[in-house]
Coordinates of C-alpha atoms and ligand atoms in Angstrom, one line a residue:
X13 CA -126.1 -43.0 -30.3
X14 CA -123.8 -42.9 -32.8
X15 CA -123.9 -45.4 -35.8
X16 CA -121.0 -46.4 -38.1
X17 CA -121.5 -48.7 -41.3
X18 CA -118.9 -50.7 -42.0
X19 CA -117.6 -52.7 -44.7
X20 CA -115.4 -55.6 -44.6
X21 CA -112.8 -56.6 -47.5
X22 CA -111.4 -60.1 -47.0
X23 CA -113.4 -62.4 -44.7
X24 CA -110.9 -65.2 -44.2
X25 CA -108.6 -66.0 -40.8
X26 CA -108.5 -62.5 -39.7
X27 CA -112.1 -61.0 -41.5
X28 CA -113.8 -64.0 -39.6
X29 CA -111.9 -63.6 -36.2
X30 CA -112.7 -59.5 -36.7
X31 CA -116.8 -60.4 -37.4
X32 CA -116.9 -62.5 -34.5
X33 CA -115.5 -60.0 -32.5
X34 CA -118.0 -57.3 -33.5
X35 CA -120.7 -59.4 -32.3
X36 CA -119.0 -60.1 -28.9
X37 CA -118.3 -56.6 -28.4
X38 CA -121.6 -55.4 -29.5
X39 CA -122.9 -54.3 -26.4
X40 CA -119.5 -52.9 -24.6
X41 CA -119.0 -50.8 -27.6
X42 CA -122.5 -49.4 -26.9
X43 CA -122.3 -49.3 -23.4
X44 CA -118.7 -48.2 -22.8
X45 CA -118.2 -46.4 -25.8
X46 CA -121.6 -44.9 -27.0
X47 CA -121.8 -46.1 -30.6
X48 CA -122.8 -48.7 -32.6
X49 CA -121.0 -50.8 -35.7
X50 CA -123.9 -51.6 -38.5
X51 CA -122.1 -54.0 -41.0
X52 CA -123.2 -53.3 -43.8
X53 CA -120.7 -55.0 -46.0
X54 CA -118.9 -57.9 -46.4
X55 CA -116.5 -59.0 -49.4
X56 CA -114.3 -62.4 -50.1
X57 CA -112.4 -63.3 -53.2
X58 CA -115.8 -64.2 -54.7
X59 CA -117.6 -60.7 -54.4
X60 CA -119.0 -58.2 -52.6
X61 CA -122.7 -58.2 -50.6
X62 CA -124.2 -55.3 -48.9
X63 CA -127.6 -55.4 -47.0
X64 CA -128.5 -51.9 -45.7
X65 CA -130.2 -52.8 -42.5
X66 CA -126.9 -54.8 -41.5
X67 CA -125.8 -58.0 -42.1
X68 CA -126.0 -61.1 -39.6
X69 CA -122.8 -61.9 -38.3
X70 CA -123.5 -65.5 -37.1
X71 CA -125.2 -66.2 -40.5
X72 CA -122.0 -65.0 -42.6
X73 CA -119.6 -67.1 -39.8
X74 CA -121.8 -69.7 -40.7
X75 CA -121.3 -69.1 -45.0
X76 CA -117.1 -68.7 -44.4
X77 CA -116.5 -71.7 -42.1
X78 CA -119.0 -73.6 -45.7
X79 CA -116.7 -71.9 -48.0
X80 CA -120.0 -70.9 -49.3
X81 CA -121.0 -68.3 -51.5
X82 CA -121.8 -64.9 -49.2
X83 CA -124.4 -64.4 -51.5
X84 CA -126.6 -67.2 -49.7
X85 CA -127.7 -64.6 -47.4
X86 CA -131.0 -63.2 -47.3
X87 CA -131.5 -60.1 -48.9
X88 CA -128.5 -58.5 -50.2
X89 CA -127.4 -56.9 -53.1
X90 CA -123.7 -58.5 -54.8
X91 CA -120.9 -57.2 -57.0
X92 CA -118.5 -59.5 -58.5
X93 CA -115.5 -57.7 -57.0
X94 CA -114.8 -55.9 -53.6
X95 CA -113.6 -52.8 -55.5
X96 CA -117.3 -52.3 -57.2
X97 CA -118.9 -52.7 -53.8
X98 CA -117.1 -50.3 -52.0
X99 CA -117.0 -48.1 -54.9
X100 CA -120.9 -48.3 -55.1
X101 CA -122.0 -48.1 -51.6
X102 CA -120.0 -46.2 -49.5
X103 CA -120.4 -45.8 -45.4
X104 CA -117.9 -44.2 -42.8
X105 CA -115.3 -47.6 -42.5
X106 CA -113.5 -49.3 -44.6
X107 CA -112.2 -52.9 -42.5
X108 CA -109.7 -54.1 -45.0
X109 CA -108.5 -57.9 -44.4
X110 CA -107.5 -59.2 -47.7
X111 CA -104.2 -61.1 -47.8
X112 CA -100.6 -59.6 -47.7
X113 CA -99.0 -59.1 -51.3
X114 CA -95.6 -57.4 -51.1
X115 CA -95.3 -56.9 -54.8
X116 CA -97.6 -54.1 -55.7
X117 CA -100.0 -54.4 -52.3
X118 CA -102.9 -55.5 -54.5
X119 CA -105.6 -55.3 -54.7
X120 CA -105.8 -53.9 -50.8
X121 CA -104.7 -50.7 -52.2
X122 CA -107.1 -50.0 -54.4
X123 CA -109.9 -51.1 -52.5
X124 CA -107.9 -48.5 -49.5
X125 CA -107.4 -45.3 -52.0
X126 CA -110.9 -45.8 -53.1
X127 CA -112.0 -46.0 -49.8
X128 CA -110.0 -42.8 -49.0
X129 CA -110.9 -40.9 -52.1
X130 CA -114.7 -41.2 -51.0
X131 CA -114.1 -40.0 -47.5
X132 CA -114.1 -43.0 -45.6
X133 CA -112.0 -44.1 -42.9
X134 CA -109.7 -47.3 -43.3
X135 CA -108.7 -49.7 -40.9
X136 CA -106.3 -52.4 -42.1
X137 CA -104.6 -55.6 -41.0
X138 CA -103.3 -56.0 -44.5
X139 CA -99.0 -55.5 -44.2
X140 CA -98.7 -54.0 -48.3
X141 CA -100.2 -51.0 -48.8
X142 CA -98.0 -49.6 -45.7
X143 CA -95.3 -51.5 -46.1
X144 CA -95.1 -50.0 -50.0
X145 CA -96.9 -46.7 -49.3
X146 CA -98.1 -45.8 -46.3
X147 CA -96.6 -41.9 -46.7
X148 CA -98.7 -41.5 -50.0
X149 CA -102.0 -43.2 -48.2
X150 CA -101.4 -41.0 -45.0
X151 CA -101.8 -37.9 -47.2
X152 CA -104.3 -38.8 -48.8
X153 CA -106.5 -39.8 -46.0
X154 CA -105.3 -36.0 -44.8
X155 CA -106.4 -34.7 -47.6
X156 CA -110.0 -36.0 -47.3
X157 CA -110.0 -35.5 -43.3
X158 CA -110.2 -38.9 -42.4
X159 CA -108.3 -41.8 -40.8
X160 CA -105.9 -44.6 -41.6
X161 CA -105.1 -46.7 -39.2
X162 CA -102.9 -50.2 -39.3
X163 CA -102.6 -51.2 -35.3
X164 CA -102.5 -54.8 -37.0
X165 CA -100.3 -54.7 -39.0
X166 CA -97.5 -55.1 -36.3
X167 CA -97.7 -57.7 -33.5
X168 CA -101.5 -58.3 -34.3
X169 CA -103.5 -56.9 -31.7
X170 CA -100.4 -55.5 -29.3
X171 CA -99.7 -51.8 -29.2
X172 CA -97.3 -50.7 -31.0
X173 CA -98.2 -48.4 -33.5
X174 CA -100.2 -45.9 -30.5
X175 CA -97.6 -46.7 -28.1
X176 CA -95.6 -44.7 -31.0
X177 CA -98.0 -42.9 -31.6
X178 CA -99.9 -41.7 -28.3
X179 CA -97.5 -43.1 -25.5
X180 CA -94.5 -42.2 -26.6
X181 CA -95.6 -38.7 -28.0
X182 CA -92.7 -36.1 -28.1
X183 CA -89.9 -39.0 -27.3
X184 CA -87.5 -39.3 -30.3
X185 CA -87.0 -42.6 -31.4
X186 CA -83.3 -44.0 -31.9
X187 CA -83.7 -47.3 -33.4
X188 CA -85.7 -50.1 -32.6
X189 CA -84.8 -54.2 -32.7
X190 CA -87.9 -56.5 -32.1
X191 CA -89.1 -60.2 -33.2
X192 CA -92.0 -59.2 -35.3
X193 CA -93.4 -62.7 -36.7
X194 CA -94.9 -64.9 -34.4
X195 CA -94.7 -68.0 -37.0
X196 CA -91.1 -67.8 -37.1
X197 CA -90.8 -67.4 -33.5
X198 CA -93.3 -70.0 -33.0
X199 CA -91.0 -72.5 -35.3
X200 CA -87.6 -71.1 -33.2
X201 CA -89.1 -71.7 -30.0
X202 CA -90.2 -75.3 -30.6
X203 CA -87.1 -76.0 -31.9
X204 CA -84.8 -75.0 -29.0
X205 CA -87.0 -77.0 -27.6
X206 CA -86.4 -80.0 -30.0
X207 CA -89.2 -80.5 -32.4
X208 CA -88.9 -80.5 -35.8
X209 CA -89.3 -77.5 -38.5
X210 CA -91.7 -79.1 -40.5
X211 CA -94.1 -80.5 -38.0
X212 CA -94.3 -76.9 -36.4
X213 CA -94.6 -75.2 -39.7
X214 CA -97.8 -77.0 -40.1
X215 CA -98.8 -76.4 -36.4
X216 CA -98.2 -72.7 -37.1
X217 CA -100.2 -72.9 -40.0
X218 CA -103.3 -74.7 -38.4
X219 CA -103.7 -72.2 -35.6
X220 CA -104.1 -69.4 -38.2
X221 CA -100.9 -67.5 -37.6
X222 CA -98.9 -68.1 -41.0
X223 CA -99.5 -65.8 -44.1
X224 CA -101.3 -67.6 -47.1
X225 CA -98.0 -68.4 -48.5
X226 CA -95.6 -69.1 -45.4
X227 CA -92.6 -68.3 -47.5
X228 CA -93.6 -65.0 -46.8
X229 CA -92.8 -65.5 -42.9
X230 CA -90.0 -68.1 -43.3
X231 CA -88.1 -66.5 -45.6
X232 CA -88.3 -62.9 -43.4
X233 CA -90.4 -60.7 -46.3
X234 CA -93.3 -60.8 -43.3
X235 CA -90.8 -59.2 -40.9
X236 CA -89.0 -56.6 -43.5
X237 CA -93.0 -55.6 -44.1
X238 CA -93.5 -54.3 -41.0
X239 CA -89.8 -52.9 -40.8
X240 CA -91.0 -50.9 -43.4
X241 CA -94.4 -49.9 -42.0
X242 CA -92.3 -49.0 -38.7
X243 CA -89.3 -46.8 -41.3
X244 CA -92.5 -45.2 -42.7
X245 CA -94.8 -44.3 -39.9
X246 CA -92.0 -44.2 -36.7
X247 CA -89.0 -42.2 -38.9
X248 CA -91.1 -40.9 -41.5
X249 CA -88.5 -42.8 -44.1
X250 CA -90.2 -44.6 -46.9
X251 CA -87.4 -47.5 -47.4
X252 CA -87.7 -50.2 -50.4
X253 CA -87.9 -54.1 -49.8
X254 CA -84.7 -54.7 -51.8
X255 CA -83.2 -51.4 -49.2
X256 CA -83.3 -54.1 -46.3
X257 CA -80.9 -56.6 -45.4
X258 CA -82.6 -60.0 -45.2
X259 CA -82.6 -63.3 -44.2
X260 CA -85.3 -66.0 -43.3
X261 CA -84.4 -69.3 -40.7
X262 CA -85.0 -71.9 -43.7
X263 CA -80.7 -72.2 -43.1
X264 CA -81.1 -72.5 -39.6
X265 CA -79.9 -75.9 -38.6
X266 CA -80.7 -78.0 -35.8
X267 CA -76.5 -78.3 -35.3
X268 CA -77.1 -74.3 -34.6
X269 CA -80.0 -74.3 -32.4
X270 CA -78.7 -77.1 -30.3
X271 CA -75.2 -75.3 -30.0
X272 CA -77.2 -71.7 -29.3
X273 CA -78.9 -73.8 -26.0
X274 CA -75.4 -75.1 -25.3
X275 CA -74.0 -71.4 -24.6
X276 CA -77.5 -70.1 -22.7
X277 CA -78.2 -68.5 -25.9
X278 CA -81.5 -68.5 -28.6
X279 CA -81.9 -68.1 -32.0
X280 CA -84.6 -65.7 -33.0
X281 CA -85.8 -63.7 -36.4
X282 CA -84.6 -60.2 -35.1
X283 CA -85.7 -57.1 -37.0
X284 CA -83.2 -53.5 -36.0
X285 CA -83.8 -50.3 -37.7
X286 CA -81.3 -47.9 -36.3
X287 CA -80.9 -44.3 -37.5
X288 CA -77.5 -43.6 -39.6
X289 CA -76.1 -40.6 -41.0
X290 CA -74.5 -42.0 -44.1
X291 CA -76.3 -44.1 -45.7
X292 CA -76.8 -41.9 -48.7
X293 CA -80.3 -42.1 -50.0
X294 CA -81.7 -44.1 -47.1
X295 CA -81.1 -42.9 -43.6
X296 CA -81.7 -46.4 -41.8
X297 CA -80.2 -49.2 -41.5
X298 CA -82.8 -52.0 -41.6
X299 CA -82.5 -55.6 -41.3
X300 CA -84.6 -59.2 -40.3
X301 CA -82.0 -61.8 -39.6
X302 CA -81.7 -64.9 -37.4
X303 CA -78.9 -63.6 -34.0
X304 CA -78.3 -65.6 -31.7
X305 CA -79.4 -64.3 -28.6
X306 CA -78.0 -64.6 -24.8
X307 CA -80.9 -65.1 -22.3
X308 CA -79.9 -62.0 -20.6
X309 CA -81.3 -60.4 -23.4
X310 CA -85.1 -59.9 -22.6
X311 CA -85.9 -61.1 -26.4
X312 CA -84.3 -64.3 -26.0
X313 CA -87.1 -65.7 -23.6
X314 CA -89.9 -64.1 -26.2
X315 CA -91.4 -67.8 -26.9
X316 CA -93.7 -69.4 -29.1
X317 CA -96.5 -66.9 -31.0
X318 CA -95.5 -64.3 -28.5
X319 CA -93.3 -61.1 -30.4
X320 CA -91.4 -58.2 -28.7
X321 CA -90.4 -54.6 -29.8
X322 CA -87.8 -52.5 -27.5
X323 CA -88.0 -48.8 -28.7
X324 CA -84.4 -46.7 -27.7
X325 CA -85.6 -43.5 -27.5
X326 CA -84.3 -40.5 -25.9
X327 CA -86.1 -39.6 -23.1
X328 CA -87.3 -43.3 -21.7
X329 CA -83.9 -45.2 -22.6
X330 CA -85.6 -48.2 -23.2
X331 CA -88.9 -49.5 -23.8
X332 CA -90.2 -52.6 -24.7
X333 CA -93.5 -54.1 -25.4
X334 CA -94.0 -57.9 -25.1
X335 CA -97.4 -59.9 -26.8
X336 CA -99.0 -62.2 -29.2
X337 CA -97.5 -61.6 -32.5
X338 CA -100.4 -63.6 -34.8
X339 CA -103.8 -65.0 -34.6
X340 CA -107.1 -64.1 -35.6
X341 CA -108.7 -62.5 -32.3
X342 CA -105.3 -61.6 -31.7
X343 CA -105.2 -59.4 -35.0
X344 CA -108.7 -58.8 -34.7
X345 CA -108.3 -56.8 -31.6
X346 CA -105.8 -53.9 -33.3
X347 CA -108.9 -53.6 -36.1
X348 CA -111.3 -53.6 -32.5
X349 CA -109.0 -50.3 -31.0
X350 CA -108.3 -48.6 -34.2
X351 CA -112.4 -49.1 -35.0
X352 CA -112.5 -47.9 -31.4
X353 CA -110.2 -44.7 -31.6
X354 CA -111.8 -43.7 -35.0
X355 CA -115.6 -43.7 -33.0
X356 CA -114.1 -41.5 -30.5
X357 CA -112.8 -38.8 -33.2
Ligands
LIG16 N1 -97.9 -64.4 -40.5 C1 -97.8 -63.3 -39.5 C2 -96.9 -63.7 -38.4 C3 -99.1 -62.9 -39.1 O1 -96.7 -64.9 -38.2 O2 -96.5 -62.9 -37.6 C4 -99.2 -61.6 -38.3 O3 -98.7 -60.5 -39.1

């Protein structure tokens, strides 16, 4: 049977939710799929541990839900930074989980380009690295014949990235509008319904679906991130943050949401890239915005954690993809298929 060692960069929300699916899974991805995962290593912002013979998942669950040091388990070896581990021990997958930065993707890209350099696949749920340079770190990965994959990255665990990329193979896409953050949505939803911003904020951020910093959702720079994953890996564009016309729902007032349910209509975060012939240097228009919506539009009933993407494309008209936007089994399910898809190859 075949074996793949695996390391694991980040090992908070969605590096837990991802560990604790590898055990559940354990025997249907011997059973169903003929291999098996061996992880080997495991890193948080405290350092790196690697035990050859494998690690035990419910003893690390154990160490993150402490906070205590990784270290505590039996056996291993430790490097002070993630970078050093990878760098010194190698093995077939690279699960990288650190947290989103938007500034220069650090330090997920480095731990990914070293990963890739030294011929090992990567799967990430980390939104930087594509969002800045996903064109560079797909030729690379070509370069040294194997995989990156980011099926998280976009509406957690839904397909979106192999609908694109399997489904819809040969079908040109025209533009796509979607909701593409399920904190914001989460916050939208409960407010239509009358609750209160800040109360839900912190509700969103209790069940695990808002980034470290939840400006970073509120404020739309979660949403442009995976416009720009989607310009990069759907059009093949490579479009800058500052290229994207933004806006989060911090200005949305309740005096808007209540008048939005008065004319059958909702407010949500939409993200649209649509395909234009003169925009100079960048061929797409892309922006995240608060619209409101009328409820004949099928994204105006998308509720709560749940996102939505409709793809225009040219063969199917239409086609839209509705589920859970955020979460940690939820993400942990697009690392699950793209661990999956690279076992098959
Ligand atoms: N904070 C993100 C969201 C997590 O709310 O959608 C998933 O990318």
């Amino acid at each position: 049977m075949k074996q793949l060692r695996l390391s694991l960069v980040g090992f908070g929300v969605v590096g837990q939710g991802f560990a604790e699916l590898l055990a559940t899974k354990h025997d249907l991805l011997r059973s169903h799929y003929d291999f098996e995962v061996k992880l080997v290593g495991v890193a948080n912002s405290q350092g790196f541990i690697y035990r050859e013979e494998g690690l035990d998942i419910p003893t690390l669950l154990e160490l993150g839900k402490r906070r205590a040091a990784l270290t505590q388990h039996p056996g291993v070896q430790s490097w002070k930074n993630a970078l050093d581990g990878v760098r010194a021990t190698r093995g077939d997958v690279l699960v990288e989980v650190t947290g989103t930065n938007l500034r220069d993707a650090e330090p997920a890209i480095s731990h990914i380009r070293a990963a890739l350099t030294q011929n090992m696949h990567v799967i990430t749920a980390n939104k930087g690295p594509g969002a800045l340079a996903a064109i560079d770190l797909m030729h690379l990965a070509h370069e040294h014949h194997v995989q990156l994959r980011m099926e998280a990255t976009v509406m957690a665990g839904t397909p979106v990235l192999s609908t694109i990329r399997e489904g819809l193979a040969g079908a040109r896409v025209r533009s796509i509008r979607g909701i593409l953050n399920g904190t914001t949505n989460y916050i939208l939803s409960a407010m239509a319904g009358g609750r209160n911003y800040s109360d839900v904020l912190a509700e969103a951020q209790a069940q695990g679906y808002a980034e470290t910093d939840p400006t970073a959702d509120v404020e739309g720079y979660d949403a442009v991130a995976k416009a720009l994953i989607l310009s990069a890996l759907v059009f093949g564009h490579t479009v800058t943050i500052d290229q994207v016309v933004r806006e989060g729902i911090t200005q949305v007032t309740k005096e808007q949401i209540h008048k939005a349910n008065h004319e059958n209509k909702r407010i949500k975060l939409l993200t649209s890239l649509h395909v234009v012939a003169d925009l100079g240097e960048c061929p797409l228009d892309v922006r995240v915005e608060p619209q409101a919506l009328p409820l004949s539009d099928p994204l105006a009933r998308v509720d709560g954690v749940m996102n939505a993407i409709t793809f225009q494309t040219d063969t199917l008209s239409e086609v839209t993809v509705i589920g859970p936007g955020a979460g940690s089994v939820q993400t942990a399910q697009g690392l699950l298929a793209d661990l999956i898809a690279i076992a098959k190859s």
